[in-house]
XYZ file of C-alpha atoms in Angstrom:
678
model
C 0.000 0.000 0.000
C 1.141 3.513 -0.828
C 0.170 6.706 0.943
C 0.893 9.553 -1.466
C 0.190 12.582 0.675
C 1.687 15.473 -1.279
C 4.650 17.411 -2.614
C 6.653 20.030 -0.744
C 9.317 22.597 -1.519
C 8.896 22.814 -5.285
C 10.442 25.971 -6.694
C 9.642 27.906 -9.792
C 6.661 27.597 -12.104
C 5.391 24.021 -11.721
C 2.134 23.074 -13.458
C 0.037 20.056 -12.520
C 2.801 17.934 -10.986
C 2.195 14.221 -10.554
C 4.271 11.356 -9.218
C 5.151 8.137 -10.974
C 5.922 5.195 -8.703
C 7.596 2.139 -10.193
C 8.289 -1.038 -8.277
C 9.489 -4.074 -10.079
C 7.282 -4.623 -13.107
C 4.391 -2.521 -11.855
C 3.902 1.195 -11.661
C 1.208 3.672 -10.739
C 0.532 7.337 -11.325
C -0.911 9.727 -8.827
C -3.526 12.198 -10.016
C -2.058 15.608 -10.797
C -2.192 18.474 -8.327
C -4.211 21.173 -10.056
C -2.981 24.190 -8.067
C 0.074 23.451 -5.957
C 0.106 26.978 -4.529
C -3.371 26.466 -3.037
C -3.085 22.822 -1.963
C 0.135 20.807 -2.382
C -1.562 17.501 -1.462
C -2.739 14.897 -3.964
C -6.497 14.625 -4.528
C -6.326 10.864 -3.925
C -3.908 9.533 -1.343
C -4.188 5.724 -0.897
C -3.097 3.216 -3.547
C -2.555 -0.543 -3.666
C -0.005 -2.604 -5.585
C 0.042 -6.399 -5.655
C 3.254 -8.035 -6.787
C 5.581 -10.895 -5.974
C 8.667 -10.080 -3.969
C 11.620 -12.230 -2.898
C 11.731 -13.213 0.745
C 15.290 -12.013 1.266
C 15.432 -8.258 1.608
C 18.676 -7.859 -0.288
C 16.943 -9.074 -3.428
C 13.953 -6.731 -3.056
C 14.065 -4.106 -5.825
C 13.991 -0.451 -4.818
C 11.001 1.807 -5.298
C 11.696 4.394 -7.966
C 9.982 7.769 -7.777
C 9.725 10.204 -10.684
C 8.221 13.663 -10.499
C 6.688 15.068 -13.674
C 5.085 18.370 -14.474
C 3.157 19.611 -17.440
C 5.293 21.573 -19.893
C 2.745 21.745 -22.721
C -0.506 20.356 -23.994
C 0.826 16.840 -24.526
C 4.301 17.109 -23.081
C 5.565 16.362 -19.607
C 8.976 17.221 -18.157
C 10.877 15.183 -15.576
C 11.665 17.410 -12.582
C 13.149 15.034 -10.053
C 13.620 11.435 -9.073
C 14.565 9.282 -6.113
C 15.191 5.670 -5.212
C 13.806 4.197 -1.973
C 15.768 1.296 -0.491
C 15.815 -0.446 2.849
C 12.121 -1.334 3.084
C 12.413 -3.571 6.127
C 10.664 -1.057 8.400
C 7.745 -0.948 5.950
C 6.902 -4.631 6.522
C 3.858 -5.414 8.642
C 2.812 -8.796 10.151
C -0.234 -10.714 8.981
C -2.493 -9.168 11.629
C -1.692 -5.611 10.736
C -3.869 -2.853 12.098
C -4.756 0.439 10.448
C -2.936 3.497 11.593
C -4.670 5.618 14.230
C -6.175 8.783 12.904
C -3.906 11.724 13.620
C -5.439 14.075 16.114
C -7.616 11.431 17.790
C -7.227 11.212 21.570
C -5.393 8.245 22.947
C -7.165 6.043 25.524
C -7.463 6.784 29.211
C -7.540 10.579 29.265
C -6.545 12.160 32.538
C -7.606 15.810 32.860
C -5.262 18.190 34.564
C -6.736 19.743 37.720
C -7.396 23.452 37.637
C -7.821 23.561 33.875
C -4.078 23.639 33.222
C -3.362 22.589 29.678
C -0.754 20.050 28.950
C 0.493 16.535 29.336
C 2.186 16.294 32.666
C 3.617 13.213 34.269
C 2.163 11.983 37.559
C 3.680 13.397 40.729
C 6.606 11.638 42.264
C 6.159 10.002 45.674
C 6.968 12.247 48.582
C 10.198 11.455 50.421
C 10.248 10.923 54.142
C 10.684 14.125 56.127
C 10.590 14.972 59.758
C 7.656 16.859 61.233
C 9.446 20.178 61.248
C 10.333 19.973 57.554
C 6.726 19.051 56.734
C 5.475 22.088 58.614
C 7.853 24.362 56.708
C 6.843 22.721 53.406
C 3.197 23.511 54.174
C 4.155 27.132 54.724
C 5.790 27.387 51.279
C 4.260 30.157 49.246
C 2.304 28.937 46.248
C 3.813 31.705 44.151
C 7.133 29.912 44.286
C 5.618 26.914 42.482
C 5.556 28.491 39.053
C 6.295 26.896 35.705
C 10.018 27.354 36.200
C 9.849 25.337 39.414
C 8.406 22.428 37.463
C 11.016 22.917 34.784
C 13.989 22.858 37.142
C 12.454 20.014 39.139
C 12.519 17.985 35.921
C 16.117 19.006 35.224
C 17.359 17.023 38.197
C 21.023 17.450 37.356
C 20.738 21.152 36.436
C 19.340 22.902 39.488
C 19.602 20.853 42.702
C 18.791 23.928 44.793
C 15.370 24.387 43.221
C 12.411 23.504 45.486
C 10.678 20.307 44.464
C 7.169 20.030 45.790
C 5.883 16.610 46.691
C 2.662 17.140 44.758
C 3.950 19.268 41.872
C 3.609 18.452 38.204
C 6.626 17.226 36.308
C 7.662 17.952 32.751
C 9.235 15.557 30.298
C 12.400 17.044 28.842
C 14.445 15.460 26.076
C 18.122 16.121 25.560
C 17.956 15.943 21.768
C 15.677 16.803 18.866
C 12.340 15.023 18.865
C 13.291 13.490 15.526
C 16.131 11.690 17.322
C 13.906 10.150 20.020
C 13.383 6.473 19.048
C 9.832 6.238 20.404
C 8.705 9.110 18.161
C 9.957 7.448 14.940
C 11.372 10.724 13.710
C 7.873 12.250 13.916
C 7.252 10.583 10.556
C 4.930 7.817 11.671
C 2.116 9.220 9.508
C 4.179 10.031 6.433
C 7.849 10.233 5.643
C 9.788 12.791 3.647
C 11.649 11.599 0.532
C 13.864 14.224 -1.180
C 13.740 14.348 -4.964
C 16.850 15.262 -6.957
C 17.414 16.480 -10.487
C 17.818 13.742 -13.095
C 21.382 12.670 -13.659
C 22.562 14.142 -10.333
C 22.603 11.223 -7.973
C 23.948 12.318 -4.565
C 27.330 10.816 -3.828
C 28.224 9.419 -0.396
C 29.123 12.250 1.927
C 27.460 14.863 -0.291
C 24.188 16.605 0.383
C 22.996 18.228 -2.846
C 20.056 20.562 -2.905
C 16.807 18.684 -3.698
C 14.261 20.093 -6.114
C 11.437 19.142 -3.765
C 10.157 16.554 -1.328
C 7.597 13.773 -1.565
C 5.476 13.213 1.535
C 4.276 9.624 1.687
C 4.471 6.231 3.347
C 4.774 2.604 2.284
C 3.297 -0.447 3.992
C 4.162 -3.987 2.854
C 2.324 -7.053 4.151
C 1.870 -10.591 2.798
C -1.311 -11.692 1.098
C -2.685 -15.032 2.426
C -2.076 -17.890 -0.013
C -5.008 -20.053 1.147
C -8.006 -19.758 -1.146
C -10.979 -18.094 0.462
C -8.906 -16.528 3.254
C -9.917 -13.013 4.143
C -7.374 -10.369 3.186
C -5.668 -8.487 5.973
C -7.117 -5.121 6.989
C -5.745 -2.306 4.914
C -3.921 0.703 6.210
C -4.706 4.330 5.441
C -8.441 3.911 5.963
C -8.909 6.845 8.352
C -6.965 9.787 7.070
C -7.164 13.420 8.113
C -8.447 15.990 5.636
C -5.948 16.622 2.881
C -6.918 20.281 2.561
C -4.690 22.930 4.167
C -5.562 23.714 7.775
C -5.570 27.089 9.471
C -3.636 26.683 12.725
C -2.614 28.774 15.680
C 1.042 28.172 16.465
C 2.591 29.020 19.818
C 6.358 28.885 19.999
C 7.858 28.781 23.494
C 11.558 29.653 23.649
C 12.812 28.689 27.100
C 16.562 29.170 26.966
C 19.739 28.533 24.990
C 23.155 27.246 25.981
C 26.598 26.534 24.536
C 26.263 29.532 22.237
C 29.226 30.755 20.280
C 30.670 34.090 21.468
C 30.359 37.036 19.115
C 31.819 39.884 21.196
C 35.415 40.689 22.052
C 34.622 39.947 25.696
C 34.063 36.273 24.858
C 30.303 36.615 25.394
C 27.247 37.541 23.339
C 24.045 39.575 23.631
C 21.589 37.015 22.222
C 17.967 37.509 21.239
C 15.482 35.348 19.310
C 13.725 35.720 15.992
C 10.907 33.399 14.869
C 9.877 33.190 11.201
C 6.899 31.326 9.773
C 5.700 32.009 6.254
C 5.965 35.736 5.611
C 5.882 36.731 9.295
C 8.907 37.337 11.505
C 8.641 38.046 15.223
C 11.274 39.069 17.722
C 12.634 42.487 18.593
C 16.339 43.187 18.724
C 16.022 45.339 21.852
C 14.817 42.303 23.846
C 18.266 40.800 24.190
C 19.964 39.203 27.169
C 23.298 40.961 27.732
C 26.676 39.365 28.314
C 25.899 35.659 28.392
C 26.317 32.429 26.441
C 23.463 30.710 28.302
C 20.536 33.126 28.025
C 17.168 32.481 29.644
C 14.625 33.920 27.219
C 11.232 32.848 28.558
C 9.490 34.130 25.414
C 6.260 33.017 23.756
C 5.525 33.872 20.119
C 2.050 33.385 18.699
C 1.497 33.096 14.951
C -1.158 31.867 12.547
C -0.244 29.635 9.652
C -1.827 27.549 6.918
C -0.295 24.088 7.107
C 1.228 22.683 4.896
C 1.558 25.894 2.853
C 3.477 27.444 5.764
C 5.039 24.522 7.555
C 8.705 25.409 8.108
C 9.236 27.268 11.377
C 12.642 28.918 11.567
C 14.146 29.931 14.905
C 17.235 32.140 14.780
C 19.442 33.310 17.632
C 21.039 36.679 16.896
C 23.751 38.677 18.632
C 22.739 42.253 19.396
C 25.263 44.888 18.381
C 25.093 48.588 19.108
C 25.682 49.310 15.445
C 23.621 47.114 13.047
C 23.679 44.727 11.315
C 23.475 42.066 14.021
C 25.347 38.791 13.650
C 23.617 35.431 13.453
C 24.719 32.951 16.101
C 22.740 29.978 14.782
C 19.366 28.834 13.518
C 17.159 25.761 13.262
C 14.132 24.765 11.170
C 11.171 22.771 12.493
C 8.666 20.976 10.270
C 5.267 21.815 11.774
C 3.415 19.452 9.436
C 5.199 16.426 10.880
C 4.193 17.500 14.377
C 0.601 18.125 13.369
C 0.113 14.775 11.603
C 2.104 12.592 13.988
C 0.200 10.584 16.577
C 2.950 11.654 19.015
C 1.699 15.235 18.846
C 0.321 17.057 21.858
C -3.253 16.326 22.945
C -4.540 18.322 25.898
C -5.784 16.275 28.821
C -3.494 13.245 28.761
C -0.600 12.688 31.179
C 3.099 12.552 30.372
C 2.793 13.360 26.672
C 2.091 17.054 26.281
C 4.801 19.629 25.830
C 7.137 17.318 24.059
C 10.354 19.262 24.060
C 12.270 20.436 21.045
C 15.895 21.049 22.061
C 16.718 22.198 18.562
C 20.350 22.148 17.575
C 21.902 25.274 16.071
C 25.344 25.191 14.436
C 26.633 27.332 17.310
C 24.699 26.067 20.302
C 21.332 24.654 21.386
C 17.874 26.098 21.943
C 15.478 24.556 24.430
C 11.913 25.136 23.305
C 8.599 23.559 22.400
C 5.794 24.228 19.924
C 2.012 23.974 20.367
C -0.182 23.680 17.255
C -3.942 24.282 17.486
C -6.123 23.803 14.385
C -8.669 26.612 14.345
C -11.381 24.147 13.288
C -11.265 22.680 16.808
C -12.147 25.999 18.417
C -10.101 28.557 20.329
C -7.415 27.131 22.619
C -6.929 28.043 26.226
C -4.550 30.730 27.471
C -0.843 30.268 26.778
C 1.562 28.996 29.388
C 3.306 31.778 31.260
C 7.048 31.204 30.977
C 8.121 34.786 31.567
C 11.569 34.912 33.149
C 11.481 35.114 36.883
C 11.625 38.641 38.181
C 13.554 39.263 41.334
C 11.582 40.655 44.271
C 12.890 43.418 46.473
C 13.800 42.557 50.072
C 15.523 44.311 52.952
C 17.574 42.538 55.581
C 17.917 44.268 58.921
C 20.615 42.937 61.188
C 20.907 44.376 64.695
C 24.240 43.712 66.401
C 23.566 43.754 70.137
C 26.623 42.299 71.859
C 29.886 40.485 71.300
C 31.279 37.975 73.774
C 34.564 36.127 74.285
C 36.498 37.593 71.348
C 40.262 37.404 71.152
C 42.301 40.169 72.789
C 44.648 41.246 70.055
C 46.512 44.249 71.591
C 48.580 45.093 74.678
C 48.296 48.606 76.147
C 51.078 50.744 77.696
C 50.501 49.133 81.069
C 50.948 45.602 79.685
C 47.245 44.737 79.770
C 45.646 42.691 76.958
C 42.738 44.445 75.254
C 40.926 44.992 71.932
C 39.114 47.881 70.257
C 36.193 45.875 68.875
C 33.908 46.662 65.969
C 31.767 44.549 63.629
C 31.461 44.877 59.850
C 28.999 43.116 57.567
C 27.717 42.819 53.988
C 25.766 40.468 51.750
C 27.769 38.089 49.608
C 28.154 39.561 46.138
C 27.397 43.117 47.342
C 30.651 44.320 48.928
C 29.728 47.925 48.105
C 27.034 47.672 50.810
C 29.618 46.976 53.497
C 28.707 48.604 56.826
C 30.348 48.652 60.242
C 29.438 49.498 63.793
C 31.071 52.070 66.024
C 34.070 50.960 68.077
C 33.948 49.539 71.557
C 37.333 50.769 72.869
C 39.574 49.127 75.423
C 37.667 45.859 75.932
C 39.739 43.841 78.362
C 37.376 40.854 78.682
C 36.584 40.277 74.986
C 33.047 41.665 75.360
C 31.489 44.534 73.453
C 28.119 46.309 73.349
C 26.874 48.002 70.167
C 23.083 48.205 69.625
C 23.771 48.884 65.962
C 21.572 48.236 62.955
C 22.737 47.105 59.501
C 20.320 47.621 56.594
C 20.885 45.636 53.368
C 18.455 46.014 50.444
C 18.696 43.308 47.769
C 16.732 41.457 45.077
C 15.821 37.799 45.481
C 14.562 35.038 43.184
C 12.280 33.122 45.535
C 11.836 29.988 43.409
C 15.585 29.566 42.785
C 16.638 30.795 46.239
C 19.277 33.088 44.774
C 20.028 36.779 44.937
C 19.959 38.671 41.635
C 22.821 41.139 41.287
C 23.233 43.398 38.271
C 26.537 45.134 37.710
C 28.905 46.153 34.946
C 31.877 43.830 34.860
C 34.207 46.360 33.232
C 34.455 50.108 32.947
C 33.860 49.900 29.211
C 30.843 47.572 29.569
C 27.671 49.035 28.098
C 25.238 46.575 29.692
C 24.920 45.123 33.142
C 25.553 41.439 33.735
C 23.120 39.450 35.848
C 24.783 37.416 38.591
C 22.991 34.904 40.799
C 24.484 34.088 44.190
C 23.101 32.456 47.341
C 21.779 34.914 49.951
C 24.566 34.913 52.525
C 25.243 37.435 55.279
C 28.922 37.818 56.148
C 29.885 39.354 59.497
C 33.412 39.974 60.707
C 34.689 41.034 64.125
C 37.758 43.302 64.004
C 40.263 44.882 66.362
C 40.764 48.543 65.461
C 44.340 49.799 65.240
C 45.415 53.390 64.594
C 48.954 52.877 63.354
C 48.695 49.521 61.543
C 46.177 47.340 59.741
C 43.199 46.152 61.750
C 43.286 42.600 63.099
C 40.566 40.112 62.160
C 39.144 38.437 65.279
C 36.359 36.241 63.875
C 34.087 35.483 60.914
C 30.428 34.495 60.827
C 28.675 33.472 57.586
C 24.911 32.974 57.661
C 23.051 31.544 54.656
C 19.565 32.994 54.894
C 17.783 30.052 53.260
C 19.516 27.526 55.538
C 20.142 29.516 58.679
C 21.662 27.638 61.582
C 19.455 28.075 64.598
C 20.794 30.510 67.208
C 21.559 29.633 70.800
C 19.392 31.249 73.488
C 22.413 32.374 75.509
C 26.111 32.973 75.045
C 26.942 30.047 77.335
C 25.239 27.581 74.958
C 26.750 29.082 71.801
C 29.534 26.907 70.430
C 31.107 26.312 67.056
C 30.638 22.516 67.077
C 29.216 19.840 69.393
C 32.750 18.966 70.490
C 33.069 22.456 71.986
C 29.951 22.063 74.138
C 30.177 21.337 77.872
C 29.739 17.708 78.723
C 26.250 18.246 80.131
C 24.981 19.864 76.887
C 26.250 17.352 74.341
C 23.810 15.339 72.235
C 24.495 12.029 73.964
C 23.309 13.539 77.247
C 19.727 13.738 75.955
C 19.520 10.160 74.624
C 16.803 7.767 75.813
C 19.101 5.812 78.111
C 19.308 8.930 80.303
C 15.530 8.775 80.834
C 15.716 7.056 84.210
C 13.459 7.983 87.151
C 16.072 9.745 89.238
C 16.874 12.010 86.288
C 13.327 13.431 86.526
C 13.523 14.778 90.052
C 13.129 18.577 90.350
C 16.648 19.225 91.534
C 18.077 17.496 88.449
C 15.761 19.155 85.895
C 17.963 22.177 85.232
C 17.846 24.155 81.969
C 21.392 23.371 80.947
C 20.618 19.657 80.627
C 18.632 20.134 77.442
C 19.875 18.973 74.036
C 21.927 21.556 72.157
C 20.443 23.669 69.414
C 23.171 22.524 67.035
C 21.319 19.224 66.505
C 18.207 20.968 65.141
C 17.538 21.448 61.443
C 18.267 24.860 59.877
C 15.519 27.390 59.260
C 14.606 29.489 56.235
C 14.601 33.170 57.114
C 12.415 33.937 54.085
C 9.644 31.961 55.782
C 10.534 32.572 59.407
C 11.153 36.305 58.761
C 12.778 36.924 62.148
C 15.373 35.265 64.356
C 17.301 36.346 67.438
C 20.015 34.695 69.462
C 23.719 33.964 69.626
C 25.852 32.710 66.757
C 29.506 31.572 66.953
C 32.407 33.297 65.182
C 35.292 31.151 64.016
C 38.858 31.525 62.806
C 40.837 29.206 60.568
C 43.782 27.841 62.468
C 46.027 24.775 62.050
C 43.894 23.219 59.340
C 40.691 23.589 61.317
C 38.319 26.115 62.827
C 38.273 27.312 66.400
C 35.731 29.350 68.285
C 36.881 32.988 68.418
C 33.820 34.839 69.687
C 30.044 35.019 69.864
C 27.625 37.494 68.348
C 24.157 38.356 69.630
C 22.056 39.340 66.621
C 18.522 40.007 65.514
C 17.836 39.154 61.878
C 14.652 40.474 60.315
C 13.659 40.084 56.673
C 11.111 42.410 55.079
C 9.763 42.856 51.576
C 10.421 46.176 49.857
C 6.849 47.258 50.553
C 7.075 46.317 54.225
C 10.363 48.201 54.492
C 8.677 51.352 53.174
C 5.827 50.974 55.657
C 8.223 50.361 58.570
C 11.295 52.506 57.921
C 14.412 52.158 60.051
C 17.737 53.997 59.911
C 21.222 52.575 59.848
C 23.125 52.373 63.081
C 21.124 54.438 65.597
C 20.155 57.093 63.061
C 16.624 58.333 62.571
C 14.126 56.876 62.132
C 15.379 54.842 65.079
C 12.520 52.395 65.477
C 11.417 48.836 64.681
C 13.023 48.404 67.183
C 14.340 51.532 68.926
C 18.035 51.101 69.685
C 19.320 52.826 72.852
C 22.902 53.838 73.439
C 24.953 50.824 74.476
C 26.012 50.462 78.102
C 29.774 50.392 78.067
C 32.260 50.664 80.936
C 33.806 54.061 81.633
C 37.149 52.764 80.438
C 35.795 52.424 76.882
C 37.180 55.510 75.132
C 39.848 56.537 72.642
C 42.934 57.536 74.623
C 44.106 60.011 71.946
C 40.963 62.069 72.460
C 40.946 61.919 76.289
C 44.476 61.552 77.727
C 43.311 62.693 81.181
C 40.644 60.023 81.173
C 43.401 57.527 80.498
C 45.098 58.622 83.720
C 41.836 58.305 85.571
C 40.381 55.127 84.107
C 43.342 53.486 82.458
C 45.399 53.153 85.640
C 44.204 50.858 88.395
C 44.595 53.255 91.327
C 43.720 50.693 93.958
C 46.877 48.763 93.055
C 48.916 51.994 93.430
C 47.217 52.642 96.802
C 48.174 49.296 98.221
C 51.635 49.636 96.739
C 51.993 53.091 98.367
C 50.844 51.804 101.743
C 53.266 48.927 101.505
C 56.129 51.307 100.614
C 55.244 53.654 103.490
C 55.178 50.744 105.928
C 58.541 49.578 104.646
C 60.067 53.055 105.069
C 58.593 53.337 108.561
C 60.119 50.026 109.556
C 63.442 51.136 108.070
C 63.399 54.386 110.109
C 62.469 52.578 113.292
C 65.242 50.091 112.683
C 67.810 52.872 112.199
C 66.878 54.557 115.530
C 66.572 51.449 117.548
């Protein structure tokens, strides 16, 4: 059986083309196409040939195709020809079944809840979590579960930091063109494409000459029963779609590109996308992504087309230049007719099949995208999928530094006493220009300092990816800002201020806001690791074998016998919004970290709108509220000796030691005088 669907890609003035098919000693002619510009499909599509073939495939003759067109009243001209070999895949068993009608729903439809269009795979089983993690998962904002969350959840090896809901939809993503996926049969299960070449120009191995056109068709070979009276097998091509051109709405979703070739002297590019179908071209050059070889486009283009008259969709990635013309980075062409006629096409309402991905290969990179085709005869489709790139939301982190405890004493004063002039500096990772520091607690002789100082850090945050979005120009000559994505991390450092040399670093504290280690309620329970805890606060002290009756008596139930906070899971400040307590500072020493101080902090996270409604100044500046910070209580000896030398005499010298020394000297002199007289 032969399915002669139509002719494609014929150039020039072609009149009433028809195809001659010759196989062995038999041949057939298709009816001519009256107006190929209006409908390039044959008026009749299904044909039958009965002939004897050898059983061994190597002896099976090839199918010869010849394309003719009318050059005069009684004269026809040969335009192109082809030879079809390797017909093994065309063989069908005795009990062959007719092909399913393209566009018909497959069995067992499963509608998507909430009216969401698409084929989505069933949700993955939820992993085991403790009660606290389940409570935090229930508090997750639904806005974070956007389309990009489903996308990155499906790209398991691409974005491990992306939140993966236990009941979220999953997408099926292929790492190659759909034509290369074996289960899709090259998207030519309905009809295949056979290129036709000029007569006398047979393509040589390794060469790819330009064809004069393409034949769209399919062959099916099956044995005829030899027993007399046996019923013939059911024929194929009984239920065919209409051969007339179809008006379709085409939605092209361009997700992202990667491995692009650089076009600028900086080794990067400013890519943007153009989509062409028929005579229409969409895509504006000012919508480019600056300074990247892996742009995230998140663009949807909507076009109307008459298929198969306008079947070749061309996607081009361009490099934006300040002075046109722009350079082409790469392009790819997608046959929309194959996707419309294939039974592997998208059908809304069935699981795990919709949004079949088209990672189309460009000569200079790859584009990750998909195409939806909606025949207008089926009615208007639903709204398009929103794949707009994630926009960072404005946040403000307020960090109040209350006290410092047990820091190192880095200096020795004129009287030989160890001391430090302590201050704290802080900034968000990736934003060193926002670095702020407290005032100085002078002449701390016990490693303690009081500040009551507020840091204010505005930043932009991508909630679904849990990353901060930072835009900056990498070079002085850069014309566009580059988007950087870094984890939200607060860095605090404790320093010893020196007037005549570089300041000494006393301790570092790094706090990741999405996985914030829980603070200790007091400085005594704040330690860098469980090994640093007192023996009565270590994790093994709270194990079940300590639950004996005499451990429950009132005199033994003291607060310091509880399990340490270090054993608890971290918290997400973007959900918790506020945390207060003590965190340990560490220093790298001898290949490891040691505890070098403790910081009492209050961390509060507000949205940009909340920050405007509840303003607060830096340090203790106005508006000094939310909360109001009083002046710190510091000992009288905390001052800068260069500004108050008399105060140094008063508070810097321990007069009681001089008093006792003077009394002892006077007693010694008195004894010496008495000894000289007596």
